[in-house]
CSV table of C-alpha atoms in Angstrom, one decimal:
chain,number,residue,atom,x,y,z
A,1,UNK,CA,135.1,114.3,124.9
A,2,UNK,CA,138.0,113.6,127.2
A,3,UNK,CA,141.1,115.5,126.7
A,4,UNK,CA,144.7,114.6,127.7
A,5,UNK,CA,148.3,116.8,126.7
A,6,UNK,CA,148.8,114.2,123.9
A,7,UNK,CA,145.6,112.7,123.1
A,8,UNK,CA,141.7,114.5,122.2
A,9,UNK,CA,139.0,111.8,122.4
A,10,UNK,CA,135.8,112.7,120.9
A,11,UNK,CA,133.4,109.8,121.6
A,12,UNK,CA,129.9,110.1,119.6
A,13,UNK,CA,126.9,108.9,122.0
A,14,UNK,CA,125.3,105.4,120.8
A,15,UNK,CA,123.1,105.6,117.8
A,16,UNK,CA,120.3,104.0,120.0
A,17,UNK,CA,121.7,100.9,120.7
A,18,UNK,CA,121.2,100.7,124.3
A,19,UNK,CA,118.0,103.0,125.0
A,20,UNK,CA,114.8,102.1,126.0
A,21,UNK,CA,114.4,99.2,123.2
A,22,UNK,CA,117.5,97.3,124.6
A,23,UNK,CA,116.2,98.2,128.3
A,24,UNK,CA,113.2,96.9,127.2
A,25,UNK,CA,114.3,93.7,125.9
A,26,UNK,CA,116.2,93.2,129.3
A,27,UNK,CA,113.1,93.2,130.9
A,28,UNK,CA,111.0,91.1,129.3
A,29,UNK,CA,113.7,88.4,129.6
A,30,UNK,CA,113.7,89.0,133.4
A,31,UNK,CA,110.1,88.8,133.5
A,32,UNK,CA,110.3,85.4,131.6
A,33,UNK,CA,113.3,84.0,133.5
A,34,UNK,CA,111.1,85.1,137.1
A,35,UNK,CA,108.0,83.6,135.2
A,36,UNK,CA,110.2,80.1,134.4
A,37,UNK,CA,112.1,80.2,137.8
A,38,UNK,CA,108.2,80.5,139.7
A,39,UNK,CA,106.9,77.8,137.4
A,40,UNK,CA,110.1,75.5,138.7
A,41,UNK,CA,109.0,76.1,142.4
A,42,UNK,CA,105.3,74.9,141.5
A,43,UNK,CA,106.3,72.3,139.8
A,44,UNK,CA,108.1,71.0,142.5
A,45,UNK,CA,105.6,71.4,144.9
A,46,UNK,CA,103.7,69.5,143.1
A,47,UNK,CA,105.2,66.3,142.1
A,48,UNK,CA,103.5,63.7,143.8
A,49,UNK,CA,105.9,61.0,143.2
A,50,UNK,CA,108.9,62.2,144.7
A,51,UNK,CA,108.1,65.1,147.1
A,52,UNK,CA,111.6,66.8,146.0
A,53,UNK,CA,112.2,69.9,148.2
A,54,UNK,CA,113.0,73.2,147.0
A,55,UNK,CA,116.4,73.2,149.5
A,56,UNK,CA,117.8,70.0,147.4
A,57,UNK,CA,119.0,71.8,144.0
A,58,UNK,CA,120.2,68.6,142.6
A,59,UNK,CA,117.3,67.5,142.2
A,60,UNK,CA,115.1,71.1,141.9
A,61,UNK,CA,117.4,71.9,138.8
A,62,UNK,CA,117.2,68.1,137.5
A,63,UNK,CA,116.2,68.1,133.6
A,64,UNK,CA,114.5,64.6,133.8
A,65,UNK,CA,112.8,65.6,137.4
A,66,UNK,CA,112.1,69.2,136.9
A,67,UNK,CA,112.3,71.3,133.3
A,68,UNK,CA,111.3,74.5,134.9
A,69,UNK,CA,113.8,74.5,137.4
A,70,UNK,CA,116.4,73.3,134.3
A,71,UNK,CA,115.3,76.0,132.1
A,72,UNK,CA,115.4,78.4,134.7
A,73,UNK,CA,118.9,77.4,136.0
A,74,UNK,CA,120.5,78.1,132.0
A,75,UNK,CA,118.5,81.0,131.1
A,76,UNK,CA,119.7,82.8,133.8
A,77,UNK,CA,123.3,81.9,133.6
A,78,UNK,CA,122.9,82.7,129.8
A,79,UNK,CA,121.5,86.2,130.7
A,80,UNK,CA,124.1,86.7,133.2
A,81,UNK,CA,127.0,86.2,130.3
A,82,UNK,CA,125.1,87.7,127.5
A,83,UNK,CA,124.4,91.4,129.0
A,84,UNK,CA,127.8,92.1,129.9
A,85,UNK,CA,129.1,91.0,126.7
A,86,UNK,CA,126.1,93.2,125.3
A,87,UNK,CA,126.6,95.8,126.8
A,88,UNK,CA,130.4,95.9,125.9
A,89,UNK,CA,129.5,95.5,122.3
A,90,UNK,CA,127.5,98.1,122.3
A,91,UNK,CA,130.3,100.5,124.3
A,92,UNK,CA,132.8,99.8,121.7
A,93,UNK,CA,130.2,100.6,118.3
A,94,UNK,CA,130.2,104.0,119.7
A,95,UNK,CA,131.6,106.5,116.8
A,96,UNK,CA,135.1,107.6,118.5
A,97,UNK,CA,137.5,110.1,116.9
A,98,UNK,CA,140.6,110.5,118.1
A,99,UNK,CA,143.5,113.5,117.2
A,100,UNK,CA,146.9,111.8,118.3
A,101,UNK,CA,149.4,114.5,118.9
A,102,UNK,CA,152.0,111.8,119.8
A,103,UNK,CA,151.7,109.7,116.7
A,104,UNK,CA,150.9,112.7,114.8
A,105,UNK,CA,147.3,111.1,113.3
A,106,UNK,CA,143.6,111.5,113.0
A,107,UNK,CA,141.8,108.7,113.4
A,108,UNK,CA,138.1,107.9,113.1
A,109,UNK,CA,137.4,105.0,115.1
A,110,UNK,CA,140.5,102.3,114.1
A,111,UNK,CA,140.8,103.6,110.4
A,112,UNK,CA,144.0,106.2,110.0
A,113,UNK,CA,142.6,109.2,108.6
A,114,UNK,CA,145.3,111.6,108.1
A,115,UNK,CA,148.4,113.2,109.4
A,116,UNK,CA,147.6,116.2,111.9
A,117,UNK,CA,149.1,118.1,109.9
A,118,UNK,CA,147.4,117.7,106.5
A,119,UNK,CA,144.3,119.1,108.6
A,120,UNK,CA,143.9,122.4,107.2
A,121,UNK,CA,141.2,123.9,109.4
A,122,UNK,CA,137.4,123.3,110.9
A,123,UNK,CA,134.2,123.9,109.4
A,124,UNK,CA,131.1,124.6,110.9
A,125,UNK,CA,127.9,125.0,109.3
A,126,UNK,CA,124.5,125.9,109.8
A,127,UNK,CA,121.8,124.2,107.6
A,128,UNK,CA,118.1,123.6,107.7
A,129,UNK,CA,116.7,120.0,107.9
A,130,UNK,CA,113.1,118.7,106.5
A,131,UNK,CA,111.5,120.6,109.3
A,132,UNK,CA,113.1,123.6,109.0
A,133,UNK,CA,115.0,123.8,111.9
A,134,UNK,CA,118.6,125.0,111.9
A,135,UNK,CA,121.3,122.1,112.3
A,136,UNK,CA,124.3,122.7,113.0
A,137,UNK,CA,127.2,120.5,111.2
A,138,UNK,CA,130.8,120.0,112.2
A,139,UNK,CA,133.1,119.1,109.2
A,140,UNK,CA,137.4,118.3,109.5
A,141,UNK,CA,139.0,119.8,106.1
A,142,UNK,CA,142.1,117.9,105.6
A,143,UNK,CA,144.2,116.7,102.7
A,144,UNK,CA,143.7,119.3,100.1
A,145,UNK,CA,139.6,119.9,100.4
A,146,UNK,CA,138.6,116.5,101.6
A,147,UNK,CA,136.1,116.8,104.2
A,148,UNK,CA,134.9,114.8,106.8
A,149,UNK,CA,131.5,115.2,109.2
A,150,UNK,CA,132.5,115.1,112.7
A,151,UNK,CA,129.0,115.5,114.8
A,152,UNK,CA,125.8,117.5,113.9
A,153,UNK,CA,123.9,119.3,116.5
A,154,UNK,CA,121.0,121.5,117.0
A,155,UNK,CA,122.3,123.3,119.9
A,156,UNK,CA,124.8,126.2,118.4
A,157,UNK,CA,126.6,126.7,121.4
A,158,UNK,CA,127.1,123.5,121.9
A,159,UNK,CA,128.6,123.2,118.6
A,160,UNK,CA,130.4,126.2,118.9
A,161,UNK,CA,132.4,124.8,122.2
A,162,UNK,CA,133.2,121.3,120.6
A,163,UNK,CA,134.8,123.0,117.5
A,164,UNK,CA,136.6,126.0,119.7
A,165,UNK,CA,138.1,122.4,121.8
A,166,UNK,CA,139.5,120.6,119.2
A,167,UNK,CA,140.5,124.0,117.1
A,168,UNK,CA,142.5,124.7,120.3
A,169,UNK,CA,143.9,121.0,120.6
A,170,UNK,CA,145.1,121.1,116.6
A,171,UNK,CA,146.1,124.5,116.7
A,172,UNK,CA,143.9,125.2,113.7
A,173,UNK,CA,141.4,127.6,112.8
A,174,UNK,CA,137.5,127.4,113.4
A,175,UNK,CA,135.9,128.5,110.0
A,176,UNK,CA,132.2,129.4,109.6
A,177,UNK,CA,130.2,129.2,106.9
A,178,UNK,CA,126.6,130.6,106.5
A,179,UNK,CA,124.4,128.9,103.9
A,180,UNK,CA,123.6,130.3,100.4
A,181,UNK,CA,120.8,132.8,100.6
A,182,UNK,CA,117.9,131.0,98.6
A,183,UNK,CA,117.1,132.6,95.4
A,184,UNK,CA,114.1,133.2,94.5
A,185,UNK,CA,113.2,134.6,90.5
A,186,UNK,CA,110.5,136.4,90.1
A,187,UNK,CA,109.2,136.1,86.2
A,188,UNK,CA,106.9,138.7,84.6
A,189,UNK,CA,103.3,137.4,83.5
């Protein structure tokens, strides 16, 4: 969340994108581009009819001489322009929310929500999920009882601090709201 006089950020952490699966994938293609660029030395070395020298790259990174050194030579250019542009791509799917006090608007991500004004107050919520732990749901009540999930969390305080911040920011009140008490009837046998 970054704050400024006129502007409250709330930028949602990836969904995953670039954890240990993407970190993962980057390393295998490493491996495979140090794998190709060995094989391109070797190869070199060992091509008897022109004895071409690892310190002449014209003809190291040759495509008729030498298709390691070739293959080598794109894939890593490729993987030097491909994981920036990744990793940017990823940045920008992050879920961002944004209360704009100077163009007086909610926003959730480029789509215009609402006026800040039509946002009547903020919920928060405690439910249970399958496993029967307590989660803890942020919801923006705006235009006349239409609601929208902010973040969900298992830490309460946690919760409790991010809806306090932006309550403060809009000027609006933090509601809580406990679950329904299960009912349980008992019939007579």
């Amino acid at each position: 969340m970054s704050r400024s006089p006129d502007e409250l950020l709330l930028r949602l952490e990836n969904r995953g994108e670039l954890t240990m699966k993407g970190c993962a994938l980057l390393f295998f293609t490493m491996f495979c581009i140090l794998v190709i660029g060995v094989m391109s030395v070797i190869e070199t070395a060992q091509t008897p009819k022109m004895q071409m020298g690892v310190e002449d790259p014209s003809r190291l990174f040759a495509p008729t001489q030498n298709h390691f050194g070739f293959l080598w030579l794109i894939s890593s250019l490729l993987m030097f322009v491909a994981v920036p542009l990744y990793v940017m791509a990823v940045y920008r799917s992050a879920l961002a929310y944004r209360f704009n006090r100077r163009e007086n608007t909610f926003h959730r991500g480029t789509q215009k929500i609402c006026r800040l004004r039509r946002i009547e107050y903020l919920r928060l919520s405690e439910e249970k999920d399958p496993d029967s732990n307590y989660l803890y749901l942020l919801r923006v009540v705006h235009s006349d009882g239409q609601e929208m999930l902010l973040h969900n969390g298992y830490e309460e305080r946690e919760m409790l601090n991010l809806a306090n911040a932006i309550g403060s920011f809009l000027g609006t009140e933090v509601k809580w709201r406990q679950p329904a008490p299960s009912v349980h009837l008992e019939t007579e046998t």
